[in-house]
mmCIF file of C-alpha atoms in Angstrom:
data_model
loop_
_atom_site.group_PDB
_atom_site.id
_atom_site.type_symbol
_atom_site.label_atom_id
_atom_site.label_comp_id
_atom_site.label_asym_id
_atom_site.label_seq_id
_atom_site.Cartn_x
_atom_site.Cartn_y
_atom_site.Cartn_z
ATOM 1 C CA MET A 1 20.134 -7.661 1.492
ATOM 2 C CA ARG A 2 20.980 -4.339 3.126
ATOM 3 C CA TYR A 3 21.233 -2.527 -0.183
ATOM 4 C CA SER A 4 18.054 -3.849 -1.769
ATOM 5 C CA GLY A 5 15.973 -1.142 -0.077
ATOM 6 C CA ALA A 6 18.212 1.581 -1.453
ATOM 7 C CA CYS A 7 18.031 0.114 -4.937
ATOM 8 C CA ALA A 8 14.266 -0.252 -4.646
ATOM 9 C CA LEU A 9 14.192 3.431 -3.773
ATOM 10 C CA LEU A 10 16.163 4.182 -6.915
ATOM 11 C CA VAL A 11 13.804 2.184 -9.099
ATOM 12 C CA SER A 12 10.710 3.577 -7.417
ATOM 13 C CA LEU A 13 11.942 7.160 -7.865
ATOM 14 C CA ALA A 14 12.700 6.664 -11.536
ATOM 15 C CA PRO A 15 9.197 7.544 -12.744
ATOM 16 C CA ILE A 16 9.186 10.736 -10.679
ATOM 17 C CA GLY A 17 12.567 11.888 -11.907
ATOM 18 C CA ILE A 18 12.026 10.864 -15.496
ATOM 19 C CA SER A 19 9.101 13.244 -15.709
ATOM 20 C CA ILE A 20 11.626 16.079 -15.455
ATOM 21 C CA ALA A 21 12.494 15.464 -19.082
ATOM 22 C CA GLY A 22 8.809 15.395 -19.995
ATOM 23 C CA ALA A 23 9.061 11.902 -21.424
ATOM 24 C CA ASP A 24 7.154 8.678 -20.888
ATOM 25 C CA PRO A 25 7.991 7.697 -17.294
ATOM 26 C CA ALA A 26 8.485 3.969 -17.912
ATOM 27 C CA ILE A 27 11.809 2.234 -18.023
ATOM 28 C CA ARG A 28 11.268 0.205 -21.149
ATOM 29 C CA PRO A 29 12.672 -3.128 -22.247
ATOM 30 C CA GLY A 30 15.833 -2.548 -24.228
ATOM 31 C CA ASP A 31 16.565 0.819 -22.601
ATOM 32 C CA HIS A 32 20.172 1.829 -22.171
ATOM 33 C CA ILE A 33 20.507 3.269 -18.679
ATOM 34 C CA ALA A 34 23.515 5.280 -17.505
ATOM 35 C CA ILE A 35 24.143 5.991 -13.838
ATOM 36 C CA ILE A 36 26.106 9.121 -12.973
ATOM 37 C CA GLY A 37 26.933 10.331 -9.517
ATOM 38 C CA ASN A 38 29.004 10.072 -6.411
ATOM 39 C CA THR A 39 30.276 7.194 -4.296
ATOM 40 C CA TYR A 40 26.734 5.836 -3.823
ATOM 41 C CA ALA A 41 26.398 5.471 -7.593
ATOM 42 C CA ASP A 42 29.902 4.027 -7.837
ATOM 43 C CA GLN A 43 29.099 1.369 -5.226
ATOM 44 C CA LEU A 44 25.975 0.205 -7.084
ATOM 45 C CA ARG A 45 28.276 -1.648 -9.482
ATOM 46 C CA ILE A 46 29.417 -4.022 -6.736
ATOM 47 C CA HIS A 47 26.026 -5.620 -6.123
ATOM 48 C CA GLY A 48 23.483 -7.035 -8.575
ATOM 49 C CA TYR A 49 20.424 -5.688 -6.756
ATOM 50 C CA LEU A 50 19.788 -2.772 -9.094
ATOM 51 C CA GLU A 51 20.025 -4.894 -12.209
ATOM 52 C CA THR A 52 17.733 -7.510 -10.657
ATOM 53 C CA LEU A 53 15.102 -4.922 -9.743
ATOM 54 C CA LEU A 54 15.256 -3.343 -13.192
ATOM 55 C CA LEU A 55 14.802 -6.732 -14.845
ATOM 56 C CA GLN A 56 11.801 -7.382 -12.601
ATOM 57 C CA ARG A 57 10.415 -3.979 -13.585
ATOM 58 C CA THR A 58 10.803 -4.759 -17.292
ATOM 59 C CA GLN A 59 9.334 -8.263 -16.944
ATOM 60 C CA GLY A 60 12.650 -9.993 -17.588
ATOM 61 C CA ASN A 61 13.326 -8.168 -20.856
ATOM 62 C CA PRO A 62 16.882 -6.926 -20.921
ATOM 63 C CA VAL A 63 18.021 -3.397 -20.207
ATOM 64 C CA SER A 64 21.618 -2.258 -20.515
ATOM 65 C CA ILE A 65 23.205 -0.453 -17.573
ATOM 66 C CA ARG A 66 26.422 1.547 -17.703
ATOM 67 C CA ASN A 67 27.645 2.825 -14.357
ATOM 68 C CA LEU A 68 29.612 6.058 -14.734
ATOM 69 C CA GLY A 69 29.569 6.828 -11.004
ATOM 70 C CA TRP A 70 32.842 8.015 -9.506
ATOM 71 C CA GLY A 71 33.708 8.055 -5.832
ATOM 72 C CA GLY A 72 34.041 11.567 -4.441
ATOM 73 C CA ASP A 73 32.192 13.300 -7.266
ATOM 74 C CA THR A 74 29.901 16.204 -6.511
ATOM 75 C CA LEU A 75 27.726 18.150 -8.909
ATOM 76 C CA SER A 76 30.382 20.853 -9.178
ATOM 77 C CA ILE A 77 33.623 18.840 -8.866
ATOM 78 C CA ARG A 78 34.102 15.814 -11.114
ATOM 79 C CA GLU A 79 37.802 15.358 -11.734
ATOM 80 C CA ARG A 80 39.132 12.698 -14.092
ATOM 81 C CA PRO A 81 42.571 11.596 -15.270
ATOM 82 C CA THR A 82 44.064 13.262 -18.337
ATOM 83 C CA ASN A 83 42.501 12.032 -21.603
ATOM 84 C CA PHE A 84 39.688 10.252 -19.774
ATOM 85 C CA PRO A 85 36.557 10.122 -21.973
ATOM 86 C CA THR A 86 34.017 12.843 -21.246
ATOM 87 C CA GLU A 87 30.660 12.023 -19.715
ATOM 88 C CA GLU A 88 28.919 13.077 -22.914
ATOM 89 C CA SER A 89 31.083 10.787 -25.059
ATOM 90 C CA ALA A 90 30.319 7.869 -22.716
ATOM 91 C CA LEU A 91 26.570 8.624 -22.867
ATOM 92 C CA LEU A 92 26.722 8.756 -26.671
ATOM 93 C CA ALA A 93 28.749 5.533 -26.911
ATOM 94 C CA HIS A 94 26.227 3.773 -24.653
ATOM 95 C CA LYS A 95 23.300 5.177 -26.691
ATOM 96 C CA THR A 96 21.736 6.258 -23.408
ATOM 97 C CA ASP A 97 17.929 6.407 -23.078
ATOM 98 C CA VAL A 98 17.776 7.084 -19.318
ATOM 99 C CA ILE A 99 20.250 8.903 -17.059
ATOM 100 C CA VAL A 100 20.025 8.115 -13.349
ATOM 101 C CA ILE A 101 21.578 11.023 -11.423
ATOM 102 C CA CYS A 102 22.811 10.221 -7.890
ATOM 103 C CA PHE A 103 24.116 13.276 -6.050
ATOM 104 C CA GLY A 104 23.506 15.113 -2.796
ATOM 105 C CA MET A 105 25.410 13.192 -0.124
ATOM 106 C CA GLY A 106 28.760 14.934 -0.547
ATOM 107 C CA GLU A 107 27.122 18.286 -1.137
ATOM 108 C CA SER A 108 25.049 17.927 2.046
ATOM 109 C CA TYR A 109 28.183 18.256 4.197
ATOM 110 C CA ALA A 110 28.079 21.988 3.403
ATOM 111 C CA GLY A 111 24.930 22.103 5.513
ATOM 112 C CA LYS A 112 21.992 24.348 4.867
ATOM 113 C CA VAL A 113 24.251 27.179 3.636
ATOM 114 C CA GLY A 114 25.147 25.035 0.601
ATOM 115 C CA LEU A 115 21.547 24.485 -0.535
ATOM 116 C CA SER A 116 21.445 27.385 -2.979
ATOM 117 C CA ASP A 117 24.597 26.219 -4.777
ATOM 118 C CA PHE A 118 23.311 22.645 -4.776
ATOM 119 C CA ARG A 119 20.036 23.695 -6.405
ATOM 120 C CA SER A 120 21.784 25.712 -9.091
ATOM 121 C CA HIS A 121 24.311 22.944 -9.855
ATOM 122 C CA LEU A 122 21.517 20.353 -10.028
ATOM 123 C CA LYS A 123 19.508 22.556 -12.399
ATOM 124 C CA ARG A 124 22.631 23.013 -14.506
ATOM 125 C CA ILE A 125 23.325 19.278 -14.869
ATOM 126 C CA ILE A 126 19.689 18.562 -15.745
ATOM 127 C CA ALA A 127 19.693 21.373 -18.323
ATOM 128 C CA ALA A 128 22.963 20.049 -19.785
ATOM 129 C CA HIS A 129 21.333 16.683 -20.533
ATOM 130 C CA LYS A 130 17.685 17.578 -21.085
ATOM 131 C CA GLY A 131 16.626 17.160 -24.700
ATOM 132 C CA LYS A 132 19.865 15.461 -25.773
ATOM 133 C CA LYS A 133 19.446 12.451 -28.052
ATOM 134 C CA TYR A 134 22.284 10.250 -26.876
ATOM 135 C CA ASN A 135 20.525 7.259 -28.436
ATOM 136 C CA GLY A 136 20.289 9.093 -31.757
ATOM 137 C CA GLU A 137 16.487 9.080 -31.756
ATOM 138 C CA SER A 138 14.714 10.446 -28.691
ATOM 139 C CA ALA A 139 15.392 12.837 -25.835
ATOM 140 C CA VAL A 140 17.050 11.273 -22.829
ATOM 141 C CA ARG A 141 14.866 10.667 -19.777
ATOM 142 C CA ILE A 142 16.277 11.726 -16.428
ATOM 143 C CA ALA A 143 15.803 10.159 -12.989
ATOM 144 C CA LEU A 144 17.016 11.767 -9.773
ATOM 145 C CA VAL A 145 18.045 9.611 -6.825
ATOM 146 C CA SER A 146 18.317 11.291 -3.456
ATOM 147 C CA PRO A 147 21.011 10.450 -0.912
ATOM 148 C CA ILE A 148 20.081 7.897 1.721
ATOM 149 C CA ALA A 149 19.688 8.675 5.414
ATOM 150 C CA HIS A 150 22.361 7.786 7.949
ATOM 151 C CA GLU A 151 21.539 4.769 10.109
ATOM 152 C CA ASP A 152 22.136 4.511 13.848
ATOM 153 C CA HIS A 153 25.484 2.808 14.412
ATOM 154 C CA GLY A 154 25.906 3.819 18.021
ATOM 155 C CA GLU A 155 29.064 5.769 18.792
ATOM 156 C CA LEU A 156 29.966 5.894 15.088
ATOM 157 C CA SER A 157 26.892 7.986 14.324
ATOM 158 C CA ARG A 158 27.008 10.719 16.968
ATOM 159 C CA ASN A 159 25.983 13.421 14.480
ATOM 160 C CA ARG A 160 23.322 11.312 12.788
ATOM 161 C CA LYS A 161 20.391 13.591 13.635
ATOM 162 C CA GLN A 162 22.158 16.675 12.266
ATOM 163 C CA ARG A 163 23.338 14.769 9.173
ATOM 164 C CA ASN A 164 19.826 13.470 8.507
ATOM 165 C CA SER A 165 18.403 16.965 8.992
ATOM 166 C CA ASP A 166 20.857 18.296 6.399
ATOM 167 C CA LEU A 167 20.109 15.381 4.071
ATOM 168 C CA ALA A 168 16.370 16.025 4.364
ATOM 169 C CA ALA A 169 16.962 19.628 3.295
ATOM 170 C CA TYR A 170 18.916 18.443 0.239
ATOM 171 C CA VAL A 171 16.241 15.893 -0.652
ATOM 172 C CA GLY A 172 13.698 18.707 -0.392
ATOM 173 C CA ALA A 173 15.820 20.810 -2.744
ATOM 174 C CA MET A 174 15.909 17.906 -5.213
ATOM 175 C CA GLN A 175 12.127 17.627 -5.043
ATOM 176 C CA GLN A 176 11.787 21.358 -5.727
ATOM 177 C CA VAL A 177 14.081 21.143 -8.746
ATOM 178 C CA ALA A 178 12.220 18.071 -10.024
ATOM 179 C CA SER A 179 8.795 19.704 -9.852
#
């Protein structure tokens, strides 16, 4: 259950991030949740931990989850094949109530010099979705999920302290944007 902690983090952050949209912070039974983001978001589809935790959170009442994560995406670069449906069309088709935004890992490789661009791109994506009624009735709620820290894997993680320092700066930027 290595990934259960990361998914618990996602679920526990949802009320904080949802408040960005000024809506009720609860994930409600019957909600349609869309996950957008980078490789971390993309990999959530492989395991059932997230769905399990969300069902526990909604007392076993169903929620619908659509994972739109795409490996290699960043806030500013999100390439798709020709004629691939747009993110907005997918959110409308899913009748999305909650968008879970998972970015920051790829962007963090720019180091501290990339923080300003990261903040502005994050604000832009939130503004692009804020107030939209993808479900046809109410404004979408937004949750931000920060990138996870690098673990110690011996020789494979020689730059772990620097990477985690950069990640902490990006998490801090996310917290600033969210408040």
